[in-house]
Tab-separated table of C-alpha atoms in Angstrom:
chain	number	residue	atom	x	y	z
A	3	GLN	CA	-0.387	0.109	0.304
A	4	VAL	CA	1.253	3.235	-0.650
A	5	GLN	CA	-0.311	6.671	0.746
A	6	LEU	CA	-0.451	9.825	-0.709
A	7	VAL	CA	-0.683	13.196	1.146
A	8	GLU	CA	-1.048	16.347	-1.050
A	9	SER	CA	-0.225	20.322	0.629
A	10	GLY	CA	0.330	23.507	-0.815
A	11	GLY	CA	-2.830	24.345	-1.973
A	12	GLY	CA	-4.394	27.710	-1.199
A	13	LEU	CA	-5.690	30.837	-2.874
A	14	VAL	CA	-3.786	32.717	-5.155
A	15	GLN	CA	-3.826	35.797	-7.820
A	16	ALA	CA	-3.696	35.273	-10.957
A	17	GLY	CA	-0.283	35.149	-12.571
A	18	GLY	CA	1.290	33.931	-8.731
A	19	SER	CA	2.474	30.975	-7.880
A	20	LEU	CA	2.116	27.912	-5.825
A	21	ARG	CA	3.929	24.577	-5.215
A	22	LEU	CA	2.312	21.748	-4.692
A	23	SER	CA	4.242	18.281	-2.497
A	24	CYS	CA	2.888	15.084	-2.479
A	25	ALA	CA	4.249	13.016	-0.158
A	26	ALA	CA	4.240	9.170	0.144
A	27	SER	CA	4.617	6.710	3.422
A	28	GLY	CA	4.079	2.988	3.185
A	29	ARG	CA	6.395	2.224	0.395
A	30	THR	CA	9.166	4.109	-1.145
A	31	LEU	CA	7.605	6.005	-4.451
A	32	SER	CA	10.956	4.868	-6.403
A	33	ASN	CA	8.943	2.324	-8.304
A	34	TYR	CA	5.656	4.008	-8.932
A	35	ALA	CA	5.242	6.631	-12.011
A	36	MET	CA	3.600	9.896	-10.409
A	37	GLY	CA	0.923	11.360	-12.082
A	38	TRP	CA	-1.104	14.867	-11.027
A	39	PHE	CA	-4.712	15.267	-12.067
A	40	ARG	CA	-6.984	18.298	-10.517
A	41	GLN	CA	-10.619	18.543	-10.469
A	42	ALA	CA	-13.006	21.247	-10.725
A	43	PRO	CA	-16.709	20.971	-9.611
A	44	GLU	CA	-18.988	19.162	-11.634
A	45	LYS	CA	-16.113	18.209	-14.149
A	46	GLU	CA	-14.499	14.673	-14.494
A	47	ARG	CA	-10.428	14.488	-12.562
A	48	GLU	CA	-8.478	15.568	-15.438
A	49	PHE	CA	-4.797	14.960	-16.155
A	50	VAL	CA	-2.117	17.406	-15.187
A	51	GLY	CA	1.662	15.951	-15.634
A	52	ALA	CA	3.050	12.615	-14.852
A	53	ILE	CA	6.756	11.896	-14.203
A	54	SER	CA	8.557	8.539	-14.328
A	55	TRP	CA	9.921	6.674	-11.388
A	56	SER	CA	13.401	7.599	-12.399
A	57	GLY	CA	12.185	11.662	-12.897
A	58	MET	CA	14.140	11.875	-16.311
A	59	SER	CA	10.945	11.422	-18.565
A	60	THR	CA	7.793	14.573	-17.769
A	61	GLU	CA	4.362	14.868	-20.020
A	62	TYR	CA	2.011	17.746	-19.660
A	63	ALA	CA	-1.465	18.739	-20.938
A	64	ASP	CA	-1.116	20.966	-23.588
A	65	SER	CA	-3.359	23.201	-20.976
A	66	VAL	CA	-0.119	23.486	-18.682
A	67	LYS	CA	2.854	22.858	-20.918
A	68	GLY	CA	5.547	25.345	-19.817
A	69	ARG	CA	3.855	26.670	-17.025
A	70	PHE	CA	3.648	23.632	-14.873
A	71	THR	CA	6.758	21.848	-13.787
A	72	ILE	CA	6.973	18.455	-12.061
A	73	SER	CA	9.668	17.289	-10.622
A	74	ARG	CA	10.323	14.882	-7.914
A	75	ASP	CA	13.334	13.669	-4.799
A	76	ASN	CA	12.957	9.745	-4.023
A	77	ALA	CA	15.061	9.808	-1.439
A	78	LYS	CA	12.231	12.391	0.670
A	79	ASN	CA	9.791	10.560	-1.187
A	80	THR	CA	7.734	13.579	-2.131
A	81	VAL	CA	6.389	14.878	-5.739
A	82	TYR	CA	6.104	17.792	-6.815
A	83	LEU	CA	4.364	20.252	-8.542
A	84	GLN	CA	5.139	24.098	-9.377
A	85	MET	CA	2.990	26.100	-10.896
A	86	ASN	CA	3.586	29.164	-12.173
A	87	SER	CA	1.551	31.942	-14.273
A	88	LEU	CA	-1.570	30.951	-12.751
A	89	LYS	CA	-4.753	31.319	-14.435
A	90	PRO	CA	-8.532	31.320	-12.931
A	91	GLU	CA	-9.161	28.278	-15.497
A	92	ASP	CA	-6.467	26.804	-13.177
A	93	THR	CA	-9.068	26.346	-9.758
A	94	ALA	CA	-9.496	22.949	-8.750
A	95	ASP	CA	-8.736	20.479	-6.565
A	96	TYR	CA	-5.600	18.930	-7.193
A	97	TYR	CA	-4.732	15.239	-6.443
A	98	CYS	CA	-1.765	13.101	-7.169
A	99	GLY	CA	-1.520	9.649	-8.164
A	100	ALA	CA	0.737	6.778	-7.910
A	101	ARG	CA	1.280	3.961	-10.414
A	102	PHE	CA	3.437	0.830	-10.751
A	103	ARG	CA	5.516	0.793	-13.786
A	104	GLY	CA	5.136	3.937	-16.755
A	105	LYS	CA	3.318	7.176	-16.641
A	106	SER	CA	-0.024	7.286	-17.801
A	107	GLU	CA	-2.523	9.918	-18.888
A	108	VAL	CA	-5.526	7.655	-17.881
A	109	VAL	CA	-7.003	8.432	-14.172
A	110	GLN	CA	-7.975	5.224	-13.940
A	111	SER	CA	-4.277	3.321	-14.124
A	112	TYR	CA	-3.347	4.900	-10.531
A	113	ALA	CA	-3.641	2.635	-8.061
A	114	TYR	CA	-3.371	4.904	-5.498
A	115	TRP	CA	-4.551	8.713	-4.709
A	116	GLY	CA	-3.834	11.174	-1.882
A	117	GLN	CA	-6.803	13.119	-0.405
A	118	GLY	CA	-6.411	15.979	-3.000
A	119	THR	CA	-5.252	20.160	-2.155
A	120	GLN	CA	-7.422	23.049	-3.125
A	121	VAL	CA	-6.293	25.915	-5.228
A	122	THR	CA	-8.422	28.903	-6.424
A	123	VAL	CA	-6.798	31.469	-8.713
A	124	SER	CA	-8.630	34.972	-8.059
A	125	THR	CA	-8.824	36.982	-10.640
């Protein structure tokens, strides 16, 4: 079992930045690809970005490419989502997920999830 806990969400003005963290316990994250997803009210959970188990490979949704960066520190069992140039449409609950083997954009392919952290971007 892998337990994931997100943190770092909050209220920020448009154009601002936030850094989300996803801390794991139970097992080492070094065997898992990690993904970040978000879910706005009354919308389905959508892919934001993912990082391979080694950290050598990342991919992002078009909507956040160039603004968001995923990184990981396997020694700390933690994954990060740096969000810059935030827009009101980035407002959502953000979730990290863990997936054995390679990274994926598919929500259902992630076996473990955190409880989410709320991000609100004001105009």
